[in-house]
Structure formats: structure tokens, C-alpha cells
XYZ file of C-alpha atoms in Angstrom:
412
model
C 145.801 97.211 104.515
C 147.797 98.531 101.560
C 146.245 100.052 98.369
C 146.175 98.007 95.236
C 148.803 99.511 92.736
C 147.842 97.401 89.663
C 145.517 99.407 87.335
C 144.789 96.039 85.610
C 143.505 94.469 88.570
C 141.487 97.547 89.775
C 139.729 97.152 86.457
C 139.260 93.425 87.132
C 137.482 94.139 90.358
C 135.195 96.816 88.651
C 134.343 94.113 86.008
C 133.417 91.743 88.976
C 131.469 94.459 90.549
C 129.249 94.761 87.326
C 129.098 90.968 87.082
C 127.788 90.632 90.463
C 124.958 92.965 89.825
C 123.956 91.191 86.581
C 124.145 87.834 88.461
C 121.724 89.013 91.078
C 118.905 89.070 88.256
C 120.106 86.311 86.024
C 122.411 83.776 87.700
C 122.340 84.310 91.595
C 124.378 81.098 91.995
C 127.333 82.899 90.573
C 127.302 85.621 93.180
C 129.206 83.589 96.048
C 131.970 82.871 93.468
C 132.252 86.444 92.293
C 132.130 87.963 95.800
C 134.875 85.418 97.026
C 136.911 86.096 93.893
C 136.846 89.978 94.771
C 137.785 89.422 98.407
C 140.650 87.069 97.532
C 142.238 89.570 94.988
C 141.912 92.309 97.474
C 143.502 90.189 100.283
C 146.384 89.325 97.968
C 147.065 92.517 96.066
C 145.460 95.482 98.196
C 142.412 97.337 98.663
C 140.756 99.684 96.053
C 137.351 101.218 95.872
C 135.759 98.327 94.315
C 137.192 96.062 97.194
C 134.576 97.809 99.531
C 131.747 96.528 97.323
C 133.498 93.017 97.200
C 133.356 92.674 100.929
C 129.866 94.187 101.230
C 128.551 91.746 98.594
C 130.308 88.770 100.486
C 128.530 89.784 103.442
C 125.384 90.115 101.515
C 125.543 86.546 100.088
C 125.900 85.160 103.582
C 123.027 87.127 104.982
C 120.754 86.080 102.290
C 121.009 82.456 103.225
C 118.116 81.180 105.315
C 119.950 78.115 106.509
C 123.121 79.468 108.063
C 123.398 79.452 111.820
C 123.550 82.747 113.728
C 127.201 82.904 114.518
C 128.020 82.884 110.711
C 125.376 85.844 110.025
C 127.011 87.643 112.854
C 130.489 87.357 111.529
C 129.125 88.406 108.016
C 127.560 91.524 109.472
C 130.963 92.258 111.348
C 132.600 92.041 108.004
C 130.205 94.341 106.228
C 130.362 96.846 108.982
C 134.127 96.753 109.249
C 134.692 97.751 105.599
C 132.215 100.762 105.578
C 134.824 103.193 106.773
C 137.015 102.352 103.717
C 134.556 104.542 101.684
C 136.432 107.425 103.285
C 139.765 106.499 101.729
C 138.198 106.604 98.160
C 136.041 108.632 96.097
C 132.839 107.418 97.752
C 130.348 109.150 95.444
C 130.971 106.489 92.762
C 130.963 103.453 94.948
C 128.793 104.575 97.909
C 125.288 104.072 96.395
C 125.966 100.450 95.477
C 127.749 99.640 98.849
C 125.072 101.396 100.796
C 122.232 99.493 98.833
C 124.002 96.121 99.710
C 124.868 96.732 103.192
C 121.763 98.602 104.524
C 119.486 96.701 102.458
C 120.630 93.017 103.136
C 123.112 93.045 105.899
C 122.571 95.861 108.544
C 118.907 95.069 108.739
C 119.937 91.965 110.922
C 122.052 94.017 113.395
C 121.094 97.793 113.107
C 117.825 99.572 113.702
C 115.509 99.523 110.581
C 114.867 103.344 110.955
C 118.849 103.830 110.710
C 118.850 101.530 107.717
C 116.231 103.554 106.021
C 117.948 106.879 106.704
C 121.107 105.582 105.033
C 119.431 103.963 102.246
C 117.953 107.423 101.621
C 121.401 108.998 101.625
C 122.520 106.095 99.195
C 119.644 107.246 96.794
C 120.304 110.795 97.005
C 124.106 110.434 96.207
C 123.320 108.023 93.325
C 120.533 110.126 91.774
C 122.910 113.298 91.965
C 125.769 111.449 90.135
C 123.554 110.718 86.982
C 125.412 107.773 85.898
C 124.467 105.904 89.045
C 120.685 106.387 88.633
C 120.103 102.563 88.220
C 121.982 101.925 91.566
C 120.192 104.967 93.167
C 116.829 103.139 92.472
C 118.399 100.050 93.719
C 118.560 101.948 97.127
C 114.803 103.249 96.589
C 113.528 99.574 96.609
C 115.355 98.858 99.883
C 114.450 102.255 101.302
C 110.757 101.870 100.824
C 110.726 98.412 102.276
C 112.834 99.065 105.294
C 110.812 102.267 105.954
C 107.368 100.482 105.821
C 108.698 97.543 108.152
C 110.216 100.193 110.423
C 106.846 101.938 111.126
C 107.508 105.204 109.226
C 104.330 107.400 108.981
C 102.307 106.033 106.041
C 101.160 109.402 104.456
C 104.593 110.674 104.358
C 106.027 107.302 103.082
C 103.363 107.395 100.240
C 104.656 110.734 99.170
C 108.153 109.373 98.968
C 107.077 106.421 97.058
C 105.301 108.561 94.476
C 108.416 110.802 94.217
C 110.418 107.826 93.457
C 107.899 106.298 90.931
C 107.945 109.866 89.209
C 111.765 109.779 88.896
C 111.796 106.155 87.721
C 109.429 107.288 84.983
C 111.716 110.233 84.040
C 114.759 108.152 83.933
C 112.949 105.088 82.372
C 113.913 102.688 85.155
C 110.825 100.473 84.535
C 112.283 97.206 85.997
C 112.237 98.889 89.744
C 108.573 100.017 89.280
C 107.221 96.666 89.640
C 109.003 96.335 93.151
C 108.010 99.874 94.348
C 104.416 99.635 93.021
C 103.807 96.412 95.159
C 104.984 98.510 98.100
C 102.919 101.566 97.142
C 99.883 99.165 97.040
C 100.554 97.935 100.730
C 100.991 101.520 101.885
C 97.703 102.787 100.100
C 95.714 99.656 101.596
C 97.114 100.331 105.138
C 95.982 103.983 104.988
C 92.558 103.572 103.759
C 92.127 100.476 101.817
C 93.315 102.462 98.700
C 90.001 104.530 98.682
C 91.455 107.937 98.459
C 94.999 107.213 98.157
C 94.548 105.125 95.038
C 96.676 102.104 93.846
C 98.785 102.605 90.783
C 99.775 99.803 88.402
C 103.255 100.563 87.231
C 104.110 97.121 85.907
C 104.521 97.925 82.263
C 104.560 95.645 79.128
C 108.263 95.784 79.026
C 108.566 94.644 82.612
C 106.101 91.787 81.937
C 108.148 90.880 78.897
C 111.354 90.722 81.161
C 109.390 88.642 83.771
C 108.416 86.083 81.010
C 112.070 85.790 79.648
C 114.023 85.893 83.065
C 112.909 83.304 85.453
C 115.076 84.677 88.303
C 113.792 88.129 87.862
C 110.319 86.923 87.873
C 110.765 84.952 91.136
C 112.181 88.099 92.724
C 109.463 90.094 91.593
C 106.852 87.433 92.859
C 108.678 87.305 96.064
C 107.963 91.079 96.538
C 104.462 90.892 95.508
C 103.753 87.776 97.677
C 105.286 89.549 100.822
C 103.097 92.525 100.230
C 100.089 90.535 99.739
C 100.725 88.591 102.789
C 101.454 92.022 104.758
C 98.075 93.421 103.400
C 95.934 90.278 104.362
C 97.510 90.357 107.845
C 96.663 93.946 108.569
C 93.132 93.689 107.001
C 92.477 90.620 109.111
C 92.007 88.342 106.079
C 93.427 85.065 107.865
C 93.158 82.570 104.974
C 94.654 85.016 102.333
C 97.399 85.672 104.693
C 98.062 82.100 105.198
C 97.923 81.646 101.408
C 100.716 84.126 100.547
C 102.962 83.608 103.530
C 103.031 79.887 102.483
C 104.027 80.966 98.961
C 106.826 83.289 100.239
C 108.226 80.436 102.617
C 108.296 77.944 99.874
C 110.206 80.200 97.490
C 113.773 79.037 96.630
C 115.135 82.492 96.527
C 113.417 84.145 99.438
C 115.883 86.523 101.480
C 116.539 85.877 105.109
C 114.994 89.051 106.326
C 111.860 88.614 104.370
C 111.479 85.175 105.671
C 111.842 86.361 109.175
C 109.123 89.129 108.911
C 106.786 86.707 107.063
C 107.401 83.962 109.841
C 106.340 86.565 112.233
C 103.124 87.692 110.657
C 102.273 84.178 109.641
C 102.686 82.860 113.148
C 100.424 85.617 114.702
C 97.904 84.933 111.816
C 97.788 81.261 112.716
C 96.689 82.122 116.118
C 94.017 84.414 114.660
C 93.003 81.681 112.279
C 92.302 78.953 114.888
C 90.262 81.402 116.856
C 87.747 81.646 114.205
C 84.209 80.504 115.223
C 83.312 78.922 111.887
C 85.983 76.407 112.000
C 88.254 77.636 109.234
C 91.152 77.336 111.679
C 91.400 73.552 110.579
C 92.788 74.840 107.145
C 95.814 76.334 108.817
C 99.322 74.826 109.559
C 99.257 73.498 113.085
C 99.760 76.524 115.103
C 102.449 75.106 117.385
C 104.465 73.925 114.571
C 104.465 77.373 112.947
C 105.086 78.941 116.299
C 108.036 76.744 116.779
C 109.658 77.612 113.551
C 108.948 81.277 113.992
C 110.085 81.638 117.563
C 113.238 79.762 117.089
C 114.105 82.029 114.203
C 113.213 85.321 115.771
C 115.022 84.376 118.926
C 118.053 83.809 117.024
C 117.551 87.192 115.126
C 116.913 88.846 118.557
C 120.400 87.737 119.654
C 121.910 89.875 116.666
C 119.328 92.751 117.113
C 117.225 93.174 120.283
C 115.987 96.454 118.902
C 114.588 94.786 115.761
C 113.352 91.663 117.064
C 112.951 91.474 120.955
C 109.192 92.930 120.511
C 108.347 90.147 118.036
C 109.603 87.458 120.103
C 107.634 88.804 123.185
C 104.440 89.129 121.382
C 104.552 85.666 119.845
C 105.151 84.183 123.525
C 102.261 86.216 124.649
C 99.963 84.836 122.009
C 101.087 81.366 122.811
C 100.474 81.897 126.542
C 97.045 83.403 125.958
C 96.123 80.436 123.661
C 97.251 77.931 126.280
C 95.313 79.928 128.950
C 98.415 80.832 130.985
C 96.924 84.144 131.438
C 99.475 85.458 133.936
C 102.454 84.706 131.538
C 100.451 86.190 128.729
C 99.949 89.532 130.666
C 103.830 89.773 131.324
C 104.641 88.940 127.858
C 102.239 91.428 126.375
C 103.575 94.196 128.461
C 107.134 93.143 127.437
C 106.179 93.361 123.739
C 104.500 96.684 124.364
C 107.496 98.181 126.076
C 110.021 96.905 123.689
C 108.133 98.005 120.579
C 107.688 101.412 122.137
C 111.334 101.697 123.088
C 112.522 100.647 119.447
C 110.003 103.177 117.844
C 108.026 100.547 115.820
C 104.862 102.294 116.271
C 102.872 99.979 113.988
C 104.029 96.975 116.112
C 103.503 98.953 119.291
C 99.744 99.298 118.230
C 99.559 95.598 117.295
C 100.939 94.700 120.743
C 98.249 96.982 122.435
C 95.458 95.526 119.999
C 96.296 91.829 120.807
C 96.616 92.594 124.634
C 93.079 94.367 124.386
C 91.834 91.151 122.826
C 93.461 88.956 125.394
C 91.896 91.074 128.185
C 88.534 90.988 126.483
C 88.711 87.131 126.216
C 89.302 86.850 130.112
C 86.621 89.296 130.964
C 88.532 92.380 132.043
C 86.664 94.756 129.783
C 87.835 97.981 131.179
C 91.619 97.085 130.883
C 90.636 95.722 127.220
C 89.510 99.294 126.526
C 92.401 100.860 127.762
C 94.670 98.698 125.530
C 92.489 99.319 122.634
C 92.710 103.191 123.356
C 96.666 102.974 123.413
C 96.546 100.745 120.156
C 94.188 103.473 118.471
C 96.678 106.347 119.417
C 99.543 104.156 117.854
C 97.713 103.699 114.652
C 96.801 107.354 114.361
C 100.514 108.167 114.585
C 101.340 105.488 111.945
C 98.835 107.013 109.604
C 96.445 103.963 109.310
C 92.946 105.172 109.133
C 92.113 101.563 108.211
C 93.291 100.143 111.446
C 91.861 102.996 113.481
C 88.479 102.357 112.242
C 88.965 98.634 113.040
C 90.019 99.368 116.736
C 87.010 101.732 117.014
C 84.726 98.806 116.080
C 86.518 96.441 118.535
C 86.064 99.044 121.204
C 82.417 99.410 120.553
C 82.113 95.610 120.996
C 83.613 95.838 124.380
C 81.845 98.889 125.452
C 78.552 97.952 124.502
C 77.999 95.135 127.249
C 79.418 97.620 129.888
C 76.977 100.297 129.021
C 74.205 97.506 128.927
C 75.086 96.465 132.426
C 75.286 100.073 133.671
C 71.701 100.483 132.698
């Protein structure tokens, strides 16, 4: 494609670039029109560096939609990936942070390994922060980096140090709006490590941010989405079924919830529903009917797995295993648990590897195979140690003791 030779049109695209960023927090319904206009000008008059952002934003708008079919998302991801090499044709240091933030934060998470997305978002942050004038865009990469690294299973202690580094820089540069997002993830990371006992939760939501949330309904909803997602994740890993259901429902009912956030919450909400109906106190009746939620989750995740088996196959296998176990189809359950464990190990998702081993252990405990259950709990414990979650390690130790005590009693 030829390069755009009109300086006026180049400035027009730069204006649309800024307009799309503003629209994200004020009038998101304008983003499709802005991105389409940028793409059309590029196709008619040639490419410039802001054209790369225009195509990436176009792909982002599509990938954020929860109701579009998989083929459309696949094509959007292809568009986003196809324009990335164009960065080499221009001075990428100026445009790279915003392009990386959009592509690896919203688009590539549907097709590329989350670990790769986190690495590239880290590059986008470093380039942005070194450029000075791109500091705001750099911290836009920060938000996606921390989220993606957390969901990708990065070691929690290492990630916590990285979060505190980003928060320190946000304070230094007075980027107060981003703090509310990062603080929500910090609370989750701290909770997962040791319930926040020694890592300490920091409240960075300042009065200025609260004032912005009060005056900007879109920004408030995006902040609330991040808060609810994190509350749902915390509740799931802590084993608080009712609380997880409460926050998951809030996320799934939100109008502006992103496609990837919805996929992740559907996964954890469906697993939580199986946990809820197993409660002995009858609280399971307060939950959505498990098969209805399972149907929604498995359908969405199977479609997602078509785009990225690396990111989603293990989740599909684990949900299938829980359904088989719930319906007493024990041989199918064993096969699906094994597939979930193998898939999560291959993809490097140590936290979900541990989760699959933990749920497999609970299944074998239920069907009376105590020694096999202990073996799976031991594997789960090792995964959680590598993840850096002392909270989950202690939970597994308690579950192992509950299984081992009857064995010791019978041995006597």
C-alpha cells in the first residue's frame, strides 16, 4: 500500500487517533465511527503511522463485542495482526505504545498466548515511559499488562513487585486515573498470595478519581467492571461461592463488559456454580441453575478455543470434567480432568494447572479413591507453590489432611 502524501490528511488521522482515546472513556459509541473513518481514509489515500492505530482500533472495536460470531472475531484478529509489521515502516516509538496497548490488550488475547501478550505489553510500557510525552499511553499498557500477566499465571510475588513499581511511577507522573485499575489488581494479587496479611492492600483511589467517577458515567462503569472482575476472582479462589456468584453476575450484566473479561468470568462462574450446588447447607439453591450457566460458558469457551486452543482448551476440558463428575459419569470425568491437566501444563498456566489437579483430587475423593486424590492434591500443591499462592497452598494442605486422616485411622 502506498504511503499517504497529504500532510493535512495525516494530521486528520492524528486527530482521529486522539478522538478515539477520548471516546473510550466518554462516548464509546463513537469509537466504531472513528475507527472506520481512519480505515477508509487510509484505503483511499494511503498509509501513515496513525493508520496502524486506525486498523488496530478497528480490530479492537470488533473484539470487544460480546455478541459477534467467532468468524468475525477471527477476521478482526487477522486485521490486527496484519498491520503490526507496518510499525517498521514508520517511527514506531511514537505510535508503538498505543498500538501495542490496543492490539495486545484487546485483540491478541483471543488468538495469542497470554504470556506473549504480557511480554509485548511490557515492551509497549517501556517504550512509552522512555518517550516521556507518551507516559499516559505507557500506563494504558500497564493496566493490560498486569491483567494479562495475572490471568496468564505469572508468579504472584514477582507480579506484585511489578505492580508496586507501576503504582510508584503513576504517583510520580500524577497518572491518577490509572491507579484505580491497577489498585484493584493489586488487591487480588495480595489476596491470592496470603489474603493480604503481609503483602498489604493499598487503596490508591484518590479523591480526584472518585470525582471523575462521579462525573463520568462511562469511566465509572469501566472502573466498576475492573473492580467486579477482581472481586469475582478473589471470591472464587478464596472459596466464597455466594460472593463469587454475586460479583460474576454483576460483571455479566454490565453493558460495556469486554469480550475477554466476559469469557474469563463465565469460566470461573460456571466452576463456582458446580461448587455452590455441592454445598451441604442447601445454599446451592440460591445459584443460577448449573446447566444453564454451564451451557452459556461451554458454548462461549469452545468458540474461543477455536481461535486459541492455547488459551482456552484447558478451560473447556475442565468444565466438561466438572459436568461429568456432577452427572456421575466418572470415566468421562477422569478423561476430561486428565485432558485439562495436560492442556494447562502445556500452555504454562500454572494456576489453572493447580486448579485442575485440585478439582480432580476432589473428584477422586468423592468416588472413594483416596490415594489417587492425595496424589492429585500433592500435584496441585506444587503448582500453587510455583504460582506463589501461600493461601492456596494452605487450602490444599487442609484438604489433604481431610483425605489422609481416614486412611491413617483405617491403618490403625
